[in-house]
XYZ file of C-alpha atoms in Angstrom:
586
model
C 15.222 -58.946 23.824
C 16.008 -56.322 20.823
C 18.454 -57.769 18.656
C 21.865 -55.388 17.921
C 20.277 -54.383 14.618
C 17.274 -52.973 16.379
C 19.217 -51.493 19.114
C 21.294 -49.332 17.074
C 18.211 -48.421 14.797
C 16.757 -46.881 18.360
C 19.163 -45.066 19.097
C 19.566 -43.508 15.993
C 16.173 -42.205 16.054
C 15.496 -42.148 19.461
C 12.267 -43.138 21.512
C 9.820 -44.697 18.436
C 6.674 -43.947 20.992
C 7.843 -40.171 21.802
C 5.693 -37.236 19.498
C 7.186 -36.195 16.751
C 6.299 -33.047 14.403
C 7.516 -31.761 11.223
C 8.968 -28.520 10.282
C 5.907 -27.391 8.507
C 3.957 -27.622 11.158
C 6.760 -26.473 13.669
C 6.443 -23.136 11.567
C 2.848 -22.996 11.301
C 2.025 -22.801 14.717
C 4.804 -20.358 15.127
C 3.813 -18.281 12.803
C 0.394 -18.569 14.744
C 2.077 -17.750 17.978
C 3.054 -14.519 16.742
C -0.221 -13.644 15.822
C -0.331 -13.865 11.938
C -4.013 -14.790 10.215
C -3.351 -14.630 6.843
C -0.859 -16.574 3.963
C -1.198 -15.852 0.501
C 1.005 -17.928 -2.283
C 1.019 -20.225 -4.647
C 1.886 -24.009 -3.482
C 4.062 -26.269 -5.202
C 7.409 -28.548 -4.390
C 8.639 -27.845 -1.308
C 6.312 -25.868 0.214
C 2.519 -27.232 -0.209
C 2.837 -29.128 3.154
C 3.580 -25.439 5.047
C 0.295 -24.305 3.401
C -1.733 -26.949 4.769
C -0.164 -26.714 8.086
C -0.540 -23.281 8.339
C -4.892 -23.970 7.699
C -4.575 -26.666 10.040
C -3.002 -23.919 12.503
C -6.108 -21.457 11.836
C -4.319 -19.361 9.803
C -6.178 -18.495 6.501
C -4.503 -19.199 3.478
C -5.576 -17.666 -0.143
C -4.808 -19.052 -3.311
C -3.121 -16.382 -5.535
C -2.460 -16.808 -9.591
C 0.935 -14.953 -9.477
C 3.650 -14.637 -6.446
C 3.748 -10.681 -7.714
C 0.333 -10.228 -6.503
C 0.047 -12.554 -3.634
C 3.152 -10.544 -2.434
C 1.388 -7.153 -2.947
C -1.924 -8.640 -1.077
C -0.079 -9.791 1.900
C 1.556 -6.606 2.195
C -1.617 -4.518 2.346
C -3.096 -6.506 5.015
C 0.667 -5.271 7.019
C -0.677 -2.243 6.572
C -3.901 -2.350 7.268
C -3.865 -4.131 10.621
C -0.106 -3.584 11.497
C 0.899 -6.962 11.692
C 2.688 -9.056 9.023
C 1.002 -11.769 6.744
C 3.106 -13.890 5.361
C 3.504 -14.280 1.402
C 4.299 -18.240 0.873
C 6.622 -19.213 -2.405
C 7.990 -22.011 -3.868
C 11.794 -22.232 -4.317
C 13.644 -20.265 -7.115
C 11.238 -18.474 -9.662
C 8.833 -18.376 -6.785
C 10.602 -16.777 -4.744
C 12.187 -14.326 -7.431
C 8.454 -13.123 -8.410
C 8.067 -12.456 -4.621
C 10.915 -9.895 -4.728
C 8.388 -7.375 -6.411
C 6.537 -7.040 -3.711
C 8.988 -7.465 -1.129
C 10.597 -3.970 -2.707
C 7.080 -2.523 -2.636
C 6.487 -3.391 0.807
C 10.214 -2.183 1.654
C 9.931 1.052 0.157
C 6.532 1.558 1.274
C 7.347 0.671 5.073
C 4.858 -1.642 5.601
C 5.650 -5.564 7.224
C 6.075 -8.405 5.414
C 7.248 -11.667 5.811
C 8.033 -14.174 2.934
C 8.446 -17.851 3.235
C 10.202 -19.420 0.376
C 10.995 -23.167 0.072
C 14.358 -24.131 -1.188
C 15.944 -27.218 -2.443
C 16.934 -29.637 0.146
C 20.120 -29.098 1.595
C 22.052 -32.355 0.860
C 21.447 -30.800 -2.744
C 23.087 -27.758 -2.077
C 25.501 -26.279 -4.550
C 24.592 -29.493 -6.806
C 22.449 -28.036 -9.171
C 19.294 -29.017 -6.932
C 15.802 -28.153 -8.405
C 15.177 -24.677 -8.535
C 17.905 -24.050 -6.129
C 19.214 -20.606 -6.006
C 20.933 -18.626 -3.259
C 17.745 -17.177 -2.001
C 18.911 -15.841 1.539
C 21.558 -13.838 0.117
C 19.738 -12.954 -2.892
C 16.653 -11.795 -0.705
C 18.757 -8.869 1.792
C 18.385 -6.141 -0.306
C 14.651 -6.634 -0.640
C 14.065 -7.046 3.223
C 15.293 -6.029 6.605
C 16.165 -9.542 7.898
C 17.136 -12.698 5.844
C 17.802 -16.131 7.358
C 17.019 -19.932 7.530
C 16.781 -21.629 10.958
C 19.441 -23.831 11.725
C 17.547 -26.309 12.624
C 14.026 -27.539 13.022
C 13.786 -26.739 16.785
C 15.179 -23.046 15.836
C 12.017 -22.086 13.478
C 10.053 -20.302 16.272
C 13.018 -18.101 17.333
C 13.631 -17.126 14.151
C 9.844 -16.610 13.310
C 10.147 -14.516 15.981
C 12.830 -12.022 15.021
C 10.815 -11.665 11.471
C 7.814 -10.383 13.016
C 10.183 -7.489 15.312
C 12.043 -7.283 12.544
C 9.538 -5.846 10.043
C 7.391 -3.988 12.875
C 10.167 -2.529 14.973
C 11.121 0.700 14.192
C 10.293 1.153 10.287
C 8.427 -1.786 8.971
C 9.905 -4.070 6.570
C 10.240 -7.222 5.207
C 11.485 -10.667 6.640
C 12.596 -13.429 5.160
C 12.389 -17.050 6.142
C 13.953 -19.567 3.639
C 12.596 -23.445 4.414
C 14.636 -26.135 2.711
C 12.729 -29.002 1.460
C 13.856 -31.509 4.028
C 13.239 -29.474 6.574
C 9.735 -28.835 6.010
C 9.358 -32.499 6.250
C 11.762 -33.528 8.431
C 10.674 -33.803 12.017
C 12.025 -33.628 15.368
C 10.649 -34.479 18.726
C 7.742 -32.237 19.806
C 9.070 -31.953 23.028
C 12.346 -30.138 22.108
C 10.192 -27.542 20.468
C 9.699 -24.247 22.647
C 7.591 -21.883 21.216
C 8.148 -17.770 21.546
C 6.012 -16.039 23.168
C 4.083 -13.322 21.155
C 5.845 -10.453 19.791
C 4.305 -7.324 21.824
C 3.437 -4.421 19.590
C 6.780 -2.055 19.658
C 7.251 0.388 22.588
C 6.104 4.007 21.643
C 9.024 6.512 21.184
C 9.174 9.923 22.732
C 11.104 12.950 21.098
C 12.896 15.562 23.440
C 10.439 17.654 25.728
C 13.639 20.495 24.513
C 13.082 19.603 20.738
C 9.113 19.899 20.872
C 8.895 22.908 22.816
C 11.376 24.429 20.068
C 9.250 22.842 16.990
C 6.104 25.067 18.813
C 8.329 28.108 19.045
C 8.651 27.490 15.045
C 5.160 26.428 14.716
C 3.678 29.865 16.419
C 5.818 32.156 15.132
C 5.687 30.918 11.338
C 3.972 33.410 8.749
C 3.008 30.702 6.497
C 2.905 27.276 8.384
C 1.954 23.997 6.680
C 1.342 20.105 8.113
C 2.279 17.938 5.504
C 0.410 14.494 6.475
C 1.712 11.253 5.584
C 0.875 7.642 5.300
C 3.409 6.787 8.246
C 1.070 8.515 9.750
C -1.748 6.718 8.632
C -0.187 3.679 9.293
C 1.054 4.545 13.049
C -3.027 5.043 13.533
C -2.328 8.572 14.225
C -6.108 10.201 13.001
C -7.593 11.139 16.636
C -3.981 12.886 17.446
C -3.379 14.607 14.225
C -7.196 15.871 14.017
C -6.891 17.252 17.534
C -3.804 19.136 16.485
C -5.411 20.402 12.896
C -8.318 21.408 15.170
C -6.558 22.992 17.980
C -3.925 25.451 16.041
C -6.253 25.894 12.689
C -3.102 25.027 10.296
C -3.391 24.289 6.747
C -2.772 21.010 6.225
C -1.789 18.946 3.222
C -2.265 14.588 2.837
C -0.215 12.620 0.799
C -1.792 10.141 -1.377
C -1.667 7.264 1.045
C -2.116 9.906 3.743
C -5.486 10.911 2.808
C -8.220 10.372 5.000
C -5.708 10.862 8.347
C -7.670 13.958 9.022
C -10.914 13.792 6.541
C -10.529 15.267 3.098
C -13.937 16.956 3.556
C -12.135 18.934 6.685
C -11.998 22.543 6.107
C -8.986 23.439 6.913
C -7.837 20.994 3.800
C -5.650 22.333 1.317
C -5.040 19.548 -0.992
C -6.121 21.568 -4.018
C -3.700 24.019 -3.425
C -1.329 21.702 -3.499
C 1.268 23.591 -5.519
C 1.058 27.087 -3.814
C 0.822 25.661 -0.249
C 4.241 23.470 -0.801
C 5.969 26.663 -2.869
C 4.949 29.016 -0.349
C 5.218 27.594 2.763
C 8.090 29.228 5.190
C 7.606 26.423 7.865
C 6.282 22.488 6.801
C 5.327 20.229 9.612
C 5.993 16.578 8.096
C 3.597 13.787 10.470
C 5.330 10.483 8.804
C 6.195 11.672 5.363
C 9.784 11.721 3.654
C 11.656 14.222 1.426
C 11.255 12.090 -1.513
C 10.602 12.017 -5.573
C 6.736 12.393 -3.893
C 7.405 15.536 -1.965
C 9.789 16.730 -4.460
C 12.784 16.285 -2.332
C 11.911 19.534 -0.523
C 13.687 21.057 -2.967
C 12.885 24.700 -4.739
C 11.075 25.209 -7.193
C 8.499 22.951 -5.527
C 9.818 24.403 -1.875
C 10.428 27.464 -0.945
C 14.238 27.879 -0.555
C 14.202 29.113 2.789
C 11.328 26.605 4.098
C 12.399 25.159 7.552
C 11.500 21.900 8.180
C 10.518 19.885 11.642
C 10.517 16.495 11.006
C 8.291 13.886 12.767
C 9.740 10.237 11.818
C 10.423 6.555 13.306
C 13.161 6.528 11.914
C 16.113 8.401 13.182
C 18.160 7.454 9.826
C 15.450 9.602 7.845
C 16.564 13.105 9.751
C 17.892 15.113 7.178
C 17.198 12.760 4.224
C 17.598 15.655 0.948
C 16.851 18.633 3.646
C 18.604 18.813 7.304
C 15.104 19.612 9.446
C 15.182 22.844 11.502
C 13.813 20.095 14.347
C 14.310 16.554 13.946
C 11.999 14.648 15.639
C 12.186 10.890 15.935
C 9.766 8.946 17.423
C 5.960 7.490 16.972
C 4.031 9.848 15.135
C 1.252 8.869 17.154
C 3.265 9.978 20.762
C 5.007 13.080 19.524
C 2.191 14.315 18.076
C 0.336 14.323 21.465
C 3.656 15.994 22.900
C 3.321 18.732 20.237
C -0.773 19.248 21.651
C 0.508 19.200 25.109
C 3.353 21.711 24.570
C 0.307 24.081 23.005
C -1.824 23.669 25.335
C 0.398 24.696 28.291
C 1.180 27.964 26.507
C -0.259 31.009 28.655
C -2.502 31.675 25.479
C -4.195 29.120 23.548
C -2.481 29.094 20.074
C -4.633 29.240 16.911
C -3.408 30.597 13.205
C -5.685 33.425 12.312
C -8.155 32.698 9.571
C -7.622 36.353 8.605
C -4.006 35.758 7.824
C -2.864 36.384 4.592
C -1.695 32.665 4.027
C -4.892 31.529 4.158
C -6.407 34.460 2.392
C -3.783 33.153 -0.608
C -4.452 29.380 -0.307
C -8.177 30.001 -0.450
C -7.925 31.995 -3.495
C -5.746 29.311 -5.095
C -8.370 26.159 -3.481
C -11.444 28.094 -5.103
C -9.748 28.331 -8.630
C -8.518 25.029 -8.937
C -11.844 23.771 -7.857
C -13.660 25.769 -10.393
C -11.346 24.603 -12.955
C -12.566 21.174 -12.055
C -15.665 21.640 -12.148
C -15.273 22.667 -15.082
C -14.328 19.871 -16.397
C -16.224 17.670 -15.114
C -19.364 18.932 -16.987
C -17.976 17.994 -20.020
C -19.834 15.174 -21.081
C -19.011 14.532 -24.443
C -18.679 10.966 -26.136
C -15.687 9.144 -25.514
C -15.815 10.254 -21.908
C -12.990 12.119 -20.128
C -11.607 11.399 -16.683
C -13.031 14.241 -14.557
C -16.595 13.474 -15.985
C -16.508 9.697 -15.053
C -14.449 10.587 -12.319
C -17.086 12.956 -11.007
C -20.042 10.210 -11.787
C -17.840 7.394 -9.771
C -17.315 10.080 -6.810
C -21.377 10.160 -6.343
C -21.789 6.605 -6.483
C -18.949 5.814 -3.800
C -19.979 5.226 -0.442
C -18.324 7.402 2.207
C -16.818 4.525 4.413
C -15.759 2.559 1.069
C -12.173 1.438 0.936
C -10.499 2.626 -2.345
C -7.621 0.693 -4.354
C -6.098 2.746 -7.386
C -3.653 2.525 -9.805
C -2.448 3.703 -13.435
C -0.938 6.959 -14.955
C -3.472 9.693 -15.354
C -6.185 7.066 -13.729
C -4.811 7.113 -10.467
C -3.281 10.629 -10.428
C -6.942 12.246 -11.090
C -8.312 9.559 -8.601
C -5.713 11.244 -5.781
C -7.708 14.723 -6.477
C -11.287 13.129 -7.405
C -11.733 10.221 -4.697
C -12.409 11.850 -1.371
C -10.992 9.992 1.671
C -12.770 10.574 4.938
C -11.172 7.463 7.124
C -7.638 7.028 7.360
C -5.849 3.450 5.822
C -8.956 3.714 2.908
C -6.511 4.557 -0.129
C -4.331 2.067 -1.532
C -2.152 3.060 -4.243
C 1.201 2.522 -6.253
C 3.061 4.139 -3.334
C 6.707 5.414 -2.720
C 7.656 2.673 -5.251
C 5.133 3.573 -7.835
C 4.498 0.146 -8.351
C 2.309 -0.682 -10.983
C 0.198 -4.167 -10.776
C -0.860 -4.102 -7.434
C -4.393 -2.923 -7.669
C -6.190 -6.461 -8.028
C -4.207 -7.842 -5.209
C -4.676 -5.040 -3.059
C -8.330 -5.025 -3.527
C -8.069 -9.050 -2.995
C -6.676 -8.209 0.377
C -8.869 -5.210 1.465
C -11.799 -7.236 0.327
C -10.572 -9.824 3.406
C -9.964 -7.367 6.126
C -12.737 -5.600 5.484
C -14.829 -9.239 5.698
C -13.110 -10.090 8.733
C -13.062 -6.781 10.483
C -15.472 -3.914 8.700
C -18.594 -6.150 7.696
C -20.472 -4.590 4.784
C -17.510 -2.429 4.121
C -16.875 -2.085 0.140
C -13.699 -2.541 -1.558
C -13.709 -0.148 -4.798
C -10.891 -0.919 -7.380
C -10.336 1.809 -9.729
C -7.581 0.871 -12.637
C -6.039 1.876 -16.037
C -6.515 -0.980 -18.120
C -2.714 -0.989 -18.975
C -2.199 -1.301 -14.811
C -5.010 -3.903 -14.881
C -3.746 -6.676 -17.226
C -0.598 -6.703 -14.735
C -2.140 -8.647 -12.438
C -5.792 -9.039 -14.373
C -5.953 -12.890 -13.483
C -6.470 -12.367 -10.014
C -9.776 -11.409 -10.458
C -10.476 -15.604 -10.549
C -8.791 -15.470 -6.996
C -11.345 -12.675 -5.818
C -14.137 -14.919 -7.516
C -13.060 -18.138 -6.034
C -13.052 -16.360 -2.417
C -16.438 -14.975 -3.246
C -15.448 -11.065 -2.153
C -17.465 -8.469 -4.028
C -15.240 -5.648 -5.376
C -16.416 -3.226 -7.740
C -13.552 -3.307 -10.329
C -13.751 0.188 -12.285
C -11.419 0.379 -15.582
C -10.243 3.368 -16.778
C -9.668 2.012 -20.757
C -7.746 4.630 -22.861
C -6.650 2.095 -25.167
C -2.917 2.455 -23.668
C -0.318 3.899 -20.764
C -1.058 7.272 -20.019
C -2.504 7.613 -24.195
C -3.955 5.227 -27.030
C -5.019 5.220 -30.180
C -8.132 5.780 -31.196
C -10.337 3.432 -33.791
C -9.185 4.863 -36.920
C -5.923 5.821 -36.347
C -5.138 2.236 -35.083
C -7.033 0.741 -38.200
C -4.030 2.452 -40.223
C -1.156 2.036 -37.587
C -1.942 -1.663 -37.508
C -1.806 -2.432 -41.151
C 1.988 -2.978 -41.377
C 4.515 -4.283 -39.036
C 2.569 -3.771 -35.565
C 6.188 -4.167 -33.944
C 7.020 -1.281 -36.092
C 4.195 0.925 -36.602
C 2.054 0.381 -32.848
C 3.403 3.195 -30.436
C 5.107 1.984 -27.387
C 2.275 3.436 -25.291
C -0.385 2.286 -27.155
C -3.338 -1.053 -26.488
C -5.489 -2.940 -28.642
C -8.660 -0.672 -29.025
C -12.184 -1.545 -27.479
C -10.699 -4.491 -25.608
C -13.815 -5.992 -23.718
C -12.509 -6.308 -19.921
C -15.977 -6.384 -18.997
C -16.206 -9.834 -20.568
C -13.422 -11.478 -17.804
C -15.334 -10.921 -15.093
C -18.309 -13.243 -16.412
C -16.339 -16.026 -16.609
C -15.901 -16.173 -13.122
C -19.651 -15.241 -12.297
C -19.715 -11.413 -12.049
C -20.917 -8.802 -13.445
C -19.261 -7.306 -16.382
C -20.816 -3.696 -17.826
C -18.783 -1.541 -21.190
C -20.051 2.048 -20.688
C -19.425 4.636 -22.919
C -22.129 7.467 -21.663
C -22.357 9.034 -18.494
C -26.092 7.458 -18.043
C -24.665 3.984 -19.076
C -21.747 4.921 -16.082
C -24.726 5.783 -13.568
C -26.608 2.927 -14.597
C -23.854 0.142 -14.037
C -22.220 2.239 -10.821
C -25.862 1.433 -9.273
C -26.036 -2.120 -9.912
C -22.771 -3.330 -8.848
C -22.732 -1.419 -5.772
C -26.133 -2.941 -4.907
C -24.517 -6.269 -5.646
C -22.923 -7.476 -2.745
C -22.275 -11.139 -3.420
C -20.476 -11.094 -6.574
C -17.647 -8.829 -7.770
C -18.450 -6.755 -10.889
C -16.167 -5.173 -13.519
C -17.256 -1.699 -14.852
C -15.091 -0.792 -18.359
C -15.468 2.652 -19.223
C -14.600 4.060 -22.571
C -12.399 7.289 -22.131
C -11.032 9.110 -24.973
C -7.368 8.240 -25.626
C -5.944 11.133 -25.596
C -7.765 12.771 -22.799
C -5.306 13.684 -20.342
C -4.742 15.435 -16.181
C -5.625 19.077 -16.271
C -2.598 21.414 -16.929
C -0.887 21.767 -13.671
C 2.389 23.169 -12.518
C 3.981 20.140 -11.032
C 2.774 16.649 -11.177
C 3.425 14.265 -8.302
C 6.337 12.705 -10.497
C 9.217 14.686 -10.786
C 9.760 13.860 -14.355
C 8.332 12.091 -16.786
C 4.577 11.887 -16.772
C 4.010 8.003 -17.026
């Protein structure tokens, strides 16, 4: 017979024989449920247990160097395979570094969900380790913000992070795990798991609303399709191609929008940028906003009496800086196909007239820009400048490669220079303008395209000032063994640098003093990082050295490679009207 003392010990912690499990795991297979393969973070007190949970679950974590980054990688696989990873951080700090990308992902629209530990909760408000008020503190980063209440509540609210952040716009989740409760365990029993999170219904706009955007659309003198990467990101291509191809209207990607309908396609305006957006009486927008990007729609970029029709998820974005002419909400992807079908029953087949003289001004403006270009690009003259090794990188790319890019004048060339013929192949610094998350972009592409487009190439093209943001990841691309081509951009600085001998004076005094703000370290040997993780490292300074070292690390395809190229510091865009920033050119 139990004696008292065992008695009450029993019923305190119920049947010893019945399975038990612990929070960690509760959440890894959760997390699993709802279809999530990848966790990036950095492990540490109290979350290292959920990252070994979550491999024992099949889910593949990666070792990052930096929460920033790991929260930038595990937002670009959101985006590329619309579902959330999950970006895993230890309490406090951790969690704080995470916020970057959690406001990158946010203003980007892309899912996200962030685990971060937190001191245990008999701690609470006792000056616990690293404990900070991390639910409240994470809201305006994310869409949805909570902890379960309990260990048997982790799947429901796993759950409501992945809707949250793919319903409607993507977003950001948060899940905050105390400490005890990723330890603590419950019976295994009293567990019941969600079931999957279905991809979210499509959305239909008003047959009323799309038969008056086609009224608009046919009648328009000087129409214009502004692509975006909502669109891109609904998986829009075949629908938005069949509508470029079916009415013959200009159209016009944004950065992350490139690639929707092929850059190579004819009917392409994106060197005309300028004119087309100034001109334009009527702009179709396919999952872009009115923002700093596009200018606000605002003249002098706009034309003051441009009418707008307005394809978004998001019903709040209708008349965000310019009240549409025709709002309509709903998946880019489904309204789209509404617009084709609302052409194609029209007693006569709609096409805009190649004769018109819209497109007889947007050529004009296409050829001159490109010739200017070209131009430019034929100067090869020692230290290099953009367009040249712009033009060299171009040939060496391969058509199907997906491109990561990043700095001031680096990536701002690269949107002109670096074609895009598949749709979700550009990564860039976004609505946010983020800088840093080139390395852990490529980090991430370099996995999807592993996992899903075998033999694919991940091409990272960087200022060196956006590369030492995040420079230390390259040991995490090493240690996964993923081959990117890392391509920097070194012009000694942010957006300018010094060259040799003016530094050699600057640099004699006070540096604090006497270095400009926007200025590096000269001749800084990037090259040399790479090699002490195994790669490939190659300084260029000619355009034969460029061709040279383009060819061997894109035959390469075991180990990644860094290519530093010497530009001249004070080479800069080519003179244009309006820049995609609205003010300052940084």
């Amino acid at each position: 017979m139990a004696s008292a003392k065992e008695i009450v010990s029993l019923a305190a912690s119920g049947n010893s024989e019945e399975p038990q499990i612990d929070g960690a795991s509760v959440l890894a297979r959760a997390l699993k449920e709802q279809g999530v393969e990848y966790m990036f973070g950095i492990v540490g007190v109290p979350v290292i247990e959920v990252a070994m949970a979550a491999q024992a679950a099949g889910i593949k974590f990666i070792h990052m160097r930096n929460e920033q980054a790991a929260s930038y990688a595990a937002s670009a696989i959101g985006y590329l395979t619309r579902r959330p990873a999950v970006c895993l951080t230890v309490s406090g700090p951790g969690v704080i570094h995470a916020f970057a990308g959690m406001a990158n992902a946010q203003e980007n629209c892309w899912p996200l969900i962030v685990v971060g530990g937190s001191c245990d909760q008999d701690q609470e408000n006792m000056g616990g380790f690293q404990e900070y008020p991390q639910v409240e503190m994470a809201r305006p980063y994310c869409k949805f913000s909570a902890r379960p209440s309990s260990l048997d509540k982790i799947p429901y609210v796993v759950e409501k992070a992945v809707r949250q952040c793919t319903y409607g716009r993507p977003g950001v989740s948060y899940i905050d795990m105390s400490g005890d409760m990723i330890v603590g365990k419950v019976a295994e029993k009293s567990v019941r798991y969600v079931q999957n999170c279905p991809p979210p219904p499509p959305m239909l706009s008003s047959p009323n609303s799309i038969k008056k955007a086609v009224d608009l659309l046919v009648s328009a003198k000087k129409p214009l399709i502004v692509v975006g990467k909502g669109a891109a990101y609904a998986g829009a291509e075949w629908v938005v191609r069949d509508l470029v191809d079916t009415t013959r209207l200009p159209f016009l990607p944004t950065p992350m929008g490139k690639g929707v309908v092929p850059d190579s396609h004819p009917l392409s305006v994106a060197a005309a940028r300028s004119k087309a957006l100034q001109e334009a009486d009527l702009v179709l927008l396919l999952g872009a906003r009115l923002n700093w990007m596009m200018h606000f729609g605002a003249p002098p970029r706009f034309n003051p009496a441009v009418k707008i029709i307005q394809v978004d998820i998001s019903v709040e974005e209708m008349g965000n800086n310019v009240y549409p002419a025709v709002a309509l909400p709903g998946d880019v992807c489904v309204v789209v196909q509404q617009l084709l079908d609302e052409f194609r029953q029209r007693p006569q087949q709609f096409q805009f007239p190649s004769s018109s003289p819209w497109w007889t001004t947007l050529n004009a403006k296409v050829t001159a820009n490109q010739k200017n270009v070209e131009a430019m690009t034929k100067d090869l003259s020692v230290p290099l400048s953009y367009y040249a090794a712009y033009a060299e990188v171009q040939k060496a790319l391969p058509k199907d490669c997906l491109i990561v890019n990043e700095g001031s004048n680096t990536m701002d060339i690269g949107r002109t220079m670096l074609p895009n013929n598949l749709p979700r192949h550009r990564l860039d610094a976004g609505t946010f303008g983020t800088m840093g998350v080139g390395i852990g972009f490529a980090l991430a592409g370099a996995l999807w395209c592993r996992d899903y487009a075998p033999g694919k190439r991940v091409v990272c093209i960087e200022g060196d000032s956006a590369f030492g943001f995040s420079g230390m990841e390259i040991e995490s691309i090493a240690r996964y063994q993923l081959p990117v081509v890392i391509i920097i951009f070194n012009n000694n600085g942010i957006s300018f640098g010094l060259k040799n001998e003016v530094w050699d004076v600057v640099a004699e005094g006070d540096r604090t003093l006497s270095v400009p703000p926007t200025a590096l370290a000269p001749d800084t040997r990037y090259e040399k990082l790479i090699e002490a993780f195994g790669g490939s490292g190659y300084l260029v300074r000619t355009i034969t050295e460029l061709r040279e070292s383009l060819a061997k690390a894109m035959a390469d395809t075991k180990r990644s490679s860094i290519i530093n190229i010497v530009i001249d510091p004070m080479a800069q865009r080519k003179p244009q009207e309006f820049f995609w920033l609205t003010k300052a050119n940084l």
